[in-house]
XYZ file of C-alpha atoms in Angstrom:
468
model
C -68.679 10.273 -123.248
C -68.212 7.647 -125.859
C -64.849 5.789 -123.533
C -62.637 3.546 -125.758
C -64.530 0.300 -124.211
C -67.996 1.205 -125.379
C -66.444 1.060 -129.139
C -63.853 -1.276 -128.800
C -63.175 -4.584 -130.727
C -65.026 -7.632 -128.821
C -63.047 -11.362 -129.269
C -65.675 -13.875 -129.725
C -65.798 -17.342 -127.659
C -65.305 -20.037 -128.712
C -63.196 -21.575 -126.491
C -64.124 -24.782 -124.340
C -62.805 -25.738 -120.816
C -60.340 -28.484 -122.749
C -59.474 -25.560 -125.183
C -58.029 -23.289 -122.790
C -56.737 -26.200 -120.360
C -54.449 -27.612 -122.972
C -53.123 -24.068 -123.674
C -51.551 -24.657 -119.995
C -50.640 -28.128 -120.120
C -48.628 -27.413 -123.677
C -46.933 -23.644 -122.246
C -46.126 -25.085 -118.730
C -44.729 -28.801 -119.801
C -41.541 -27.776 -121.713
C -37.476 -27.136 -121.499
C -37.646 -27.060 -117.641
C -38.823 -30.378 -117.009
C -35.930 -31.835 -118.949
C -32.827 -29.422 -117.399
C -34.330 -27.891 -113.736
C -34.113 -31.509 -111.682
C -30.509 -32.448 -111.762
C -30.736 -28.656 -110.177
C -32.758 -29.344 -107.493
C -31.243 -32.622 -106.538
C -27.791 -30.933 -106.387
C -29.936 -29.094 -103.205
C -31.940 -31.368 -102.182
C -30.405 -35.113 -102.369
C -33.161 -36.768 -100.017
C -35.755 -38.914 -102.777
C -38.590 -37.798 -100.600
C -37.378 -34.128 -99.759
C -37.215 -33.841 -103.036
C -40.670 -34.965 -104.173
C -41.673 -32.476 -101.517
C -40.425 -29.839 -103.688
C -42.113 -30.624 -106.517
C -45.139 -30.968 -104.292
C -44.869 -27.703 -102.402
C -44.292 -25.728 -105.888
C -47.538 -27.503 -107.399
C -49.483 -26.464 -104.595
C -48.876 -23.150 -104.917
C -48.936 -22.808 -108.969
C -51.969 -24.021 -108.235
C -52.820 -21.553 -105.588
C -52.012 -18.988 -108.044
C -54.178 -20.425 -110.257
C -56.937 -20.063 -108.087
C -56.664 -16.691 -107.166
C -56.124 -16.093 -111.222
C -59.550 -17.895 -111.695
C -61.506 -15.267 -109.719
C -59.544 -12.747 -111.494
C -60.413 -13.807 -114.863
C -64.334 -14.600 -113.424
C -64.392 -11.227 -112.321
C -62.810 -9.778 -115.573
C -63.166 -11.936 -118.604
C -61.350 -9.989 -121.161
C -58.235 -10.883 -123.093
C -55.019 -9.994 -121.741
C -54.231 -11.606 -118.672
C -52.106 -10.031 -115.720
C -52.432 -6.788 -118.212
C -56.110 -6.615 -117.432
C -55.740 -7.251 -113.378
C -52.695 -4.858 -112.670
C -54.566 -2.020 -114.453
C -57.540 -2.152 -112.561
C -56.149 -2.660 -109.422
C -52.966 -0.550 -109.839
C -53.346 1.742 -112.950
C -51.991 1.789 -116.562
C -48.167 2.244 -115.675
C -48.175 -1.509 -114.290
C -50.442 -2.956 -116.905
C -48.614 -1.750 -119.304
C -45.498 -3.079 -117.937
C -45.721 -6.568 -117.563
C -47.499 -6.532 -121.281
C -44.145 -4.321 -122.581
C -41.822 -7.350 -120.401
C -44.791 -9.500 -122.354
C -44.293 -8.837 -125.867
C -39.880 -7.808 -125.224
C -39.512 -11.048 -124.132
C -41.982 -13.261 -122.041
C -43.409 -14.373 -124.998
C -41.971 -13.381 -127.957
C -38.254 -14.830 -126.251
C -39.473 -18.078 -124.957
C -41.306 -18.181 -128.941
C -37.539 -18.368 -130.027
C -35.471 -20.130 -127.529
C -38.028 -22.800 -128.798
C -38.088 -22.688 -131.952
C -34.715 -22.664 -132.361
C -34.388 -26.174 -129.995
C -37.225 -27.430 -132.099
C -34.720 -27.221 -135.070
C -31.901 -28.198 -132.881
C -33.920 -31.913 -132.160
C -35.091 -31.936 -136.230
C -31.394 -31.544 -136.565
C -31.887 -35.093 -135.873
C -33.587 -36.338 -138.828
C -32.663 -33.744 -141.320
C -28.672 -32.588 -140.262
C -29.447 -29.326 -142.414
C -31.812 -28.364 -140.468
C -29.616 -27.671 -136.940
C -26.749 -26.492 -139.342
C -25.681 -23.077 -137.542
C -23.344 -21.433 -140.737
C -24.414 -18.230 -141.272
C -25.259 -17.466 -144.928
C -25.508 -13.690 -144.193
C -24.949 -11.716 -141.350
C -25.735 -8.136 -141.208
C -24.439 -6.005 -138.338
C -27.133 -4.369 -135.802
C -24.850 -3.505 -132.920
C -20.857 -3.049 -134.381
C -18.705 -5.801 -132.217
C -22.310 -6.527 -130.266
C -25.456 -7.258 -132.059
C -25.723 -8.998 -135.178
C -28.513 -10.627 -137.791
C -26.972 -13.954 -138.570
C -29.310 -15.886 -141.151
C -28.826 -19.952 -140.860
C -30.450 -22.909 -142.074
C -31.374 -23.475 -138.160
C -32.730 -19.714 -138.309
C -34.305 -20.027 -141.480
C -35.892 -23.517 -139.450
C -36.809 -21.289 -136.272
C -38.564 -18.763 -138.168
C -40.775 -21.110 -140.655
C -42.155 -22.654 -137.138
C -42.872 -19.579 -135.550
C -44.605 -18.151 -138.036
C -46.815 -21.573 -139.784
C -47.946 -21.173 -136.231
C -48.726 -17.991 -136.734
C -50.195 -18.689 -139.920
C -52.429 -21.120 -138.423
C -53.686 -18.966 -135.447
C -54.263 -16.045 -137.845
C -56.711 -18.390 -139.961
C -59.202 -18.742 -136.664
C -59.643 -19.662 -133.792
C -61.230 -23.429 -134.480
C -57.851 -24.264 -136.208
C -55.661 -22.296 -133.732
C -58.344 -24.322 -130.973
C -57.895 -28.110 -133.404
C -53.679 -28.242 -132.961
C -53.576 -27.025 -129.588
C -55.552 -29.490 -128.581
C -54.138 -32.255 -130.604
C -50.501 -31.186 -129.898
C -51.290 -30.901 -125.986
C -52.912 -34.566 -126.155
C -50.068 -35.797 -128.367
C -48.098 -34.016 -125.269
C -49.069 -36.046 -122.585
C -49.905 -39.180 -124.107
C -46.121 -38.935 -124.769
C -44.804 -38.380 -121.820
C -47.360 -40.399 -119.926
C -46.204 -43.323 -122.583
C -42.512 -42.555 -121.565
C -43.399 -42.785 -117.474
C -45.355 -45.948 -117.907
C -42.751 -47.560 -119.854
C -40.147 -46.468 -117.624
C -42.092 -47.820 -114.819
C -43.089 -51.246 -116.478
C -40.298 -53.044 -118.263
C -36.911 -49.780 -117.113
C -34.722 -51.048 -114.688
C -34.402 -49.115 -111.551
C -34.782 -49.532 -107.945
C -37.816 -48.835 -106.020
C -35.694 -47.920 -103.125
C -34.404 -44.474 -104.670
C -37.586 -43.324 -104.047
C -37.017 -43.557 -99.696
C -32.711 -42.855 -100.348
C -32.551 -40.370 -97.667
C -29.707 -37.878 -96.874
C -29.360 -34.631 -95.015
C -30.786 -31.538 -96.292
C -30.646 -27.962 -94.752
C -33.804 -26.191 -94.893
C -31.834 -23.020 -96.556
C -31.324 -25.574 -99.750
C -34.932 -26.776 -99.696
C -36.557 -22.980 -99.852
C -33.857 -22.268 -102.481
C -35.188 -25.222 -104.685
C -38.361 -23.700 -104.889
C -37.083 -21.270 -107.092
C -35.625 -23.172 -110.033
C -39.424 -25.589 -109.292
C -41.498 -22.208 -109.605
C -39.725 -21.228 -112.976
C -40.696 -24.795 -113.781
C -44.340 -24.498 -112.934
C -44.438 -21.284 -114.763
C -47.041 -20.423 -117.670
C -50.152 -22.058 -115.092
C -51.607 -18.601 -115.484
C -52.131 -19.084 -119.566
C -55.524 -19.977 -119.793
C -56.520 -16.028 -118.163
C -54.777 -14.481 -121.173
C -57.760 -16.113 -123.554
C -60.721 -15.476 -121.062
C -62.785 -13.641 -123.772
C -62.910 -16.130 -125.849
C -64.125 -18.772 -123.072
C -67.425 -19.696 -123.198
C -68.839 -19.056 -120.407
C -65.499 -18.133 -118.196
C -67.184 -17.683 -114.682
C -67.408 -21.466 -115.076
C -65.200 -23.171 -117.606
C -62.032 -20.763 -116.669
C -61.764 -21.764 -112.724
C -62.445 -25.374 -114.183
C -59.411 -24.783 -116.790
C -56.977 -23.446 -114.731
C -57.338 -25.968 -112.504
C -57.734 -28.927 -114.548
C -54.912 -27.654 -116.837
C -52.721 -27.050 -113.719
C -53.160 -30.477 -111.900
C -52.480 -32.205 -115.007
C -49.094 -30.924 -115.602
C -49.199 -31.096 -111.278
C -49.190 -34.882 -111.952
C -47.148 -35.134 -114.845
C -44.402 -33.935 -112.924
C -44.828 -35.888 -110.308
C -44.587 -39.501 -111.771
C -41.498 -37.850 -114.660
C -39.794 -36.921 -110.914
C -40.550 -40.198 -109.231
C -39.362 -42.016 -112.795
C -36.341 -39.784 -112.691
C -35.692 -41.123 -109.195
C -36.491 -44.319 -110.214
C -33.431 -45.171 -112.691
C -31.333 -42.530 -111.018
C -30.727 -42.127 -107.347
C -30.956 -38.455 -106.465
C -27.092 -37.890 -105.745
C -26.233 -39.756 -109.683
C -29.343 -37.039 -111.126
C -27.519 -34.249 -109.685
C -24.544 -34.870 -111.583
C -26.656 -35.180 -114.811
C -25.185 -32.161 -117.581
C -28.346 -31.597 -119.790
C -31.359 -33.044 -120.441
C -31.980 -35.723 -117.678
C -34.848 -37.050 -120.044
C -32.474 -38.286 -122.546
C -30.202 -39.785 -119.833
C -33.065 -41.541 -118.336
C -34.055 -42.605 -122.177
C -31.193 -43.651 -122.779
C -31.042 -46.191 -119.832
C -34.326 -47.124 -120.699
C -34.679 -47.684 -124.524
C -30.590 -47.599 -125.260
C -29.410 -47.382 -128.833
C -33.483 -46.489 -129.685
C -33.272 -43.263 -126.956
C -32.289 -40.488 -129.301
C -34.374 -40.690 -132.336
C -37.285 -41.653 -129.802
C -36.587 -38.675 -127.753
C -36.282 -36.359 -130.921
C -39.545 -36.941 -131.480
C -41.240 -36.420 -128.120
C -39.247 -33.016 -127.866
C -40.221 -31.653 -131.234
C -43.704 -32.593 -130.325
C -43.562 -30.983 -127.176
C -41.563 -27.934 -128.747
C -44.389 -27.681 -131.299
C -47.481 -27.640 -128.593
C -45.650 -24.943 -126.549
C -44.629 -22.537 -129.625
C -48.386 -22.928 -129.963
C -49.729 -22.422 -126.832
C -47.636 -19.351 -126.431
C -48.659 -17.926 -130.232
C -52.219 -18.436 -129.150
C -51.993 -16.448 -125.582
C -49.339 -13.806 -126.316
C -51.377 -11.505 -128.901
C -54.069 -11.193 -126.777
C -52.031 -9.250 -124.210
C -51.006 -6.575 -126.821
C -54.997 -6.720 -128.196
C -55.909 -5.868 -124.752
C -53.163 -3.094 -124.710
C -54.026 -1.705 -128.522
C -57.174 -1.793 -127.611
C -56.989 0.592 -124.632
C -54.493 2.864 -126.795
C -51.691 1.505 -125.173
C -49.720 0.053 -128.293
C -49.901 0.118 -131.767
C -53.963 0.586 -132.417
C -53.596 -1.748 -135.189
C -53.069 -4.372 -132.568
C -56.463 -4.313 -131.668
C -57.700 -5.037 -135.333
C -59.841 -8.407 -135.506
C -59.367 -10.260 -138.810
C -63.108 -9.510 -140.471
C -63.206 -13.032 -141.645
C -61.565 -15.112 -139.041
C -62.069 -12.717 -136.491
C -58.712 -13.248 -134.865
C -56.105 -10.534 -133.612
C -54.221 -11.145 -136.731
C -52.001 -7.707 -136.218
C -51.303 -8.699 -132.573
C -50.143 -12.489 -133.570
C -48.098 -10.805 -136.999
C -46.453 -8.543 -134.604
C -44.794 -11.234 -131.786
C -43.836 -13.588 -134.849
C -41.996 -10.815 -135.886
C -39.931 -9.588 -133.146
C -39.392 -13.319 -132.242
C -37.778 -14.068 -135.126
C -35.571 -11.255 -135.016
C -34.808 -12.551 -131.319
C -33.891 -15.766 -133.453
C -31.505 -13.764 -135.987
C -29.962 -11.860 -133.472
C -29.556 -14.506 -130.782
C -30.736 -12.244 -128.052
C -33.599 -14.643 -126.699
C -32.387 -16.636 -124.129
C -30.516 -13.790 -122.745
C -33.562 -11.181 -122.648
C -35.373 -14.910 -120.710
C -32.113 -15.008 -118.331
C -33.210 -11.326 -117.607
C -36.413 -11.094 -117.323
C -37.043 -14.192 -116.220
C -37.632 -13.350 -112.169
C -40.478 -10.423 -113.554
C -42.786 -14.219 -114.782
C -42.976 -14.081 -110.658
C -42.862 -10.843 -110.269
C -46.207 -9.903 -112.202
C -48.068 -13.292 -111.044
C -47.094 -12.105 -107.369
C -48.410 -8.323 -108.004
C -51.401 -9.427 -109.894
C -52.461 -11.991 -106.798
C -52.392 -8.893 -104.735
C -54.611 -7.307 -107.539
C -56.928 -10.355 -105.622
C -57.140 -8.265 -102.360
C -57.369 -4.864 -103.771
C -60.348 -5.471 -105.579
C -62.079 -7.531 -102.562
C -61.830 -4.553 -101.198
C -62.018 -1.886 -103.259
C -65.878 -3.896 -105.336
C -67.029 -6.027 -102.620
C -70.403 -5.943 -103.905
C -68.856 -7.125 -107.023
C -70.811 -10.065 -108.807
C -67.917 -12.977 -108.728
C -68.431 -15.922 -110.479
C -65.862 -17.635 -108.591
C -64.391 -17.020 -105.412
C -60.638 -17.778 -104.846
C -60.611 -21.301 -102.408
C -58.421 -20.555 -99.443
C -58.564 -16.824 -99.109
C -57.650 -14.936 -97.532
C -54.627 -17.853 -96.756
C -54.123 -19.159 -99.698
C -53.739 -16.294 -102.112
C -51.382 -14.798 -99.206
C -48.783 -17.987 -98.887
C -48.230 -17.548 -102.745
C -47.933 -13.397 -102.254
C -44.975 -14.316 -99.536
C -43.590 -16.790 -101.509
C -43.286 -14.444 -104.194
C -41.529 -11.899 -102.373
C -39.030 -14.732 -100.765
C -38.567 -15.880 -104.247
C -37.620 -12.390 -105.516
C -35.557 -11.469 -102.610
C -32.721 -14.196 -102.925
C -32.705 -13.917 -106.819
C -31.707 -10.044 -106.102
C -29.460 -11.603 -103.068
C -27.780 -14.406 -105.240
C -27.846 -12.709 -109.064
C -27.889 -9.064 -108.749
C -26.696 -8.302 -111.865
C -29.025 -10.489 -114.288
C -31.867 -9.392 -111.559
C -30.653 -5.651 -112.316
C -30.381 -6.184 -115.666
C -34.020 -7.584 -115.930
C -35.160 -4.188 -113.794
C -33.904 -2.134 -116.302
C -35.711 -3.794 -119.294
C -39.251 -3.880 -117.522
C -38.154 0.330 -116.835
C -37.402 0.652 -120.006
C -41.040 0.529 -120.855
C -41.701 3.641 -118.705
C -40.946 5.834 -121.673
C -42.151 4.056 -124.650
C -45.736 3.586 -122.073
C -45.556 7.921 -122.256
C -45.123 7.631 -126.122
C -48.038 5.568 -126.418
C -50.308 7.509 -123.879
C -49.302 10.926 -125.385
C -50.713 9.121 -128.696
C -54.134 7.804 -127.162
C -54.855 11.160 -125.904
C -54.121 12.921 -128.733
C -56.524 10.405 -130.702
C -58.978 11.171 -127.466
C -59.407 7.858 -126.407
C -57.799 8.170 -122.370
C -55.908 4.964 -121.029
C -58.055 6.275 -117.619
C -60.951 5.575 -118.768
C -61.069 2.081 -120.306
C -62.628 -0.097 -117.403
């Protein structure tokens, strides 16, 4: 019998390890590193222990990356967790991670980044940050409205501008992604170098001590891990990476390693300028506060440019990675079939790219992006943890399968990642049952949608259970 896979469209392998690593760097380094350090310093006011949380979070991220490296080398297809959960646990679990990625994970993050981009652009073009609506349309009376304002239009222009670039081919998308990632890293490295070389700070701040309860140190790992989220981005584009058995693991190692180094240096600079107890009192972007101390009146515009570059890089990375998930779902009959279409000329999943841009724009207009991200933030940990569990399942189920790369430290290292994920999720359920419960409802809301797509696939003659 002819299955869906035998006639399924396949994306071209045109990416190298640097391209995939650039997607990771751009996807990870975003708003988190600007806003979470004060929260962590409040829980861990001892400088060395504060830095140790970032080391521990980086090691966990690297452990997860190596587990994903084996999975991606074993199944070098587009889709990331969707592919691994489907292989290990079936189409329902796979669909729910893809559904969450579309509804909130990628689309919500893109919408939020685009709105913040418009805000920073307002430093140079004030009208770009104007939130005054010139058109409002009720969607849910008294609750949700579509508000069209100059800021929302700038945000939507950024979303569709990046979608247009990535739709027009892996080549243009790769160039833009690489250039923005290099600019982003260069800006942060330059800032760190200037800060330590010419900034007014105290090296003694880096060894300042204070009592820290073990529970507070563990609690601080939660925002740390959220700040590291995105280290798995290269797995989404594995189908387009040349020699994936070698280059995807290399990209995951390089990208995650680069992020760890930048995060440690940035946090060390924060402490160099502000003692941990002062860092804990910062409201808003800590980078703006540090820049003001280092650069004075020039800080605002300088940080505005750095932020714009950083946000554009993040939007680019998510525009690159996200549609590959929906493309993989559609190829299996679990999403709109048109999303599996590859553009004849540009060889990209054009419909999936446009669909993500449209939904992200809706989230911009309804101002629901941040709410969805708050509700489904724990899903990042949930699905990455389950994907690492899939490593154990596939090792047991397919022990003789060819594995070009094997996860380092197996089974201890990936086991530690799974245990850490469980602890973080349990803490979320205990400390924030409302948002966590709402997020669970968003995820479970995908079940009836899954049944509709599955029924459609069967009617069309392609049962998603047959796809390998």
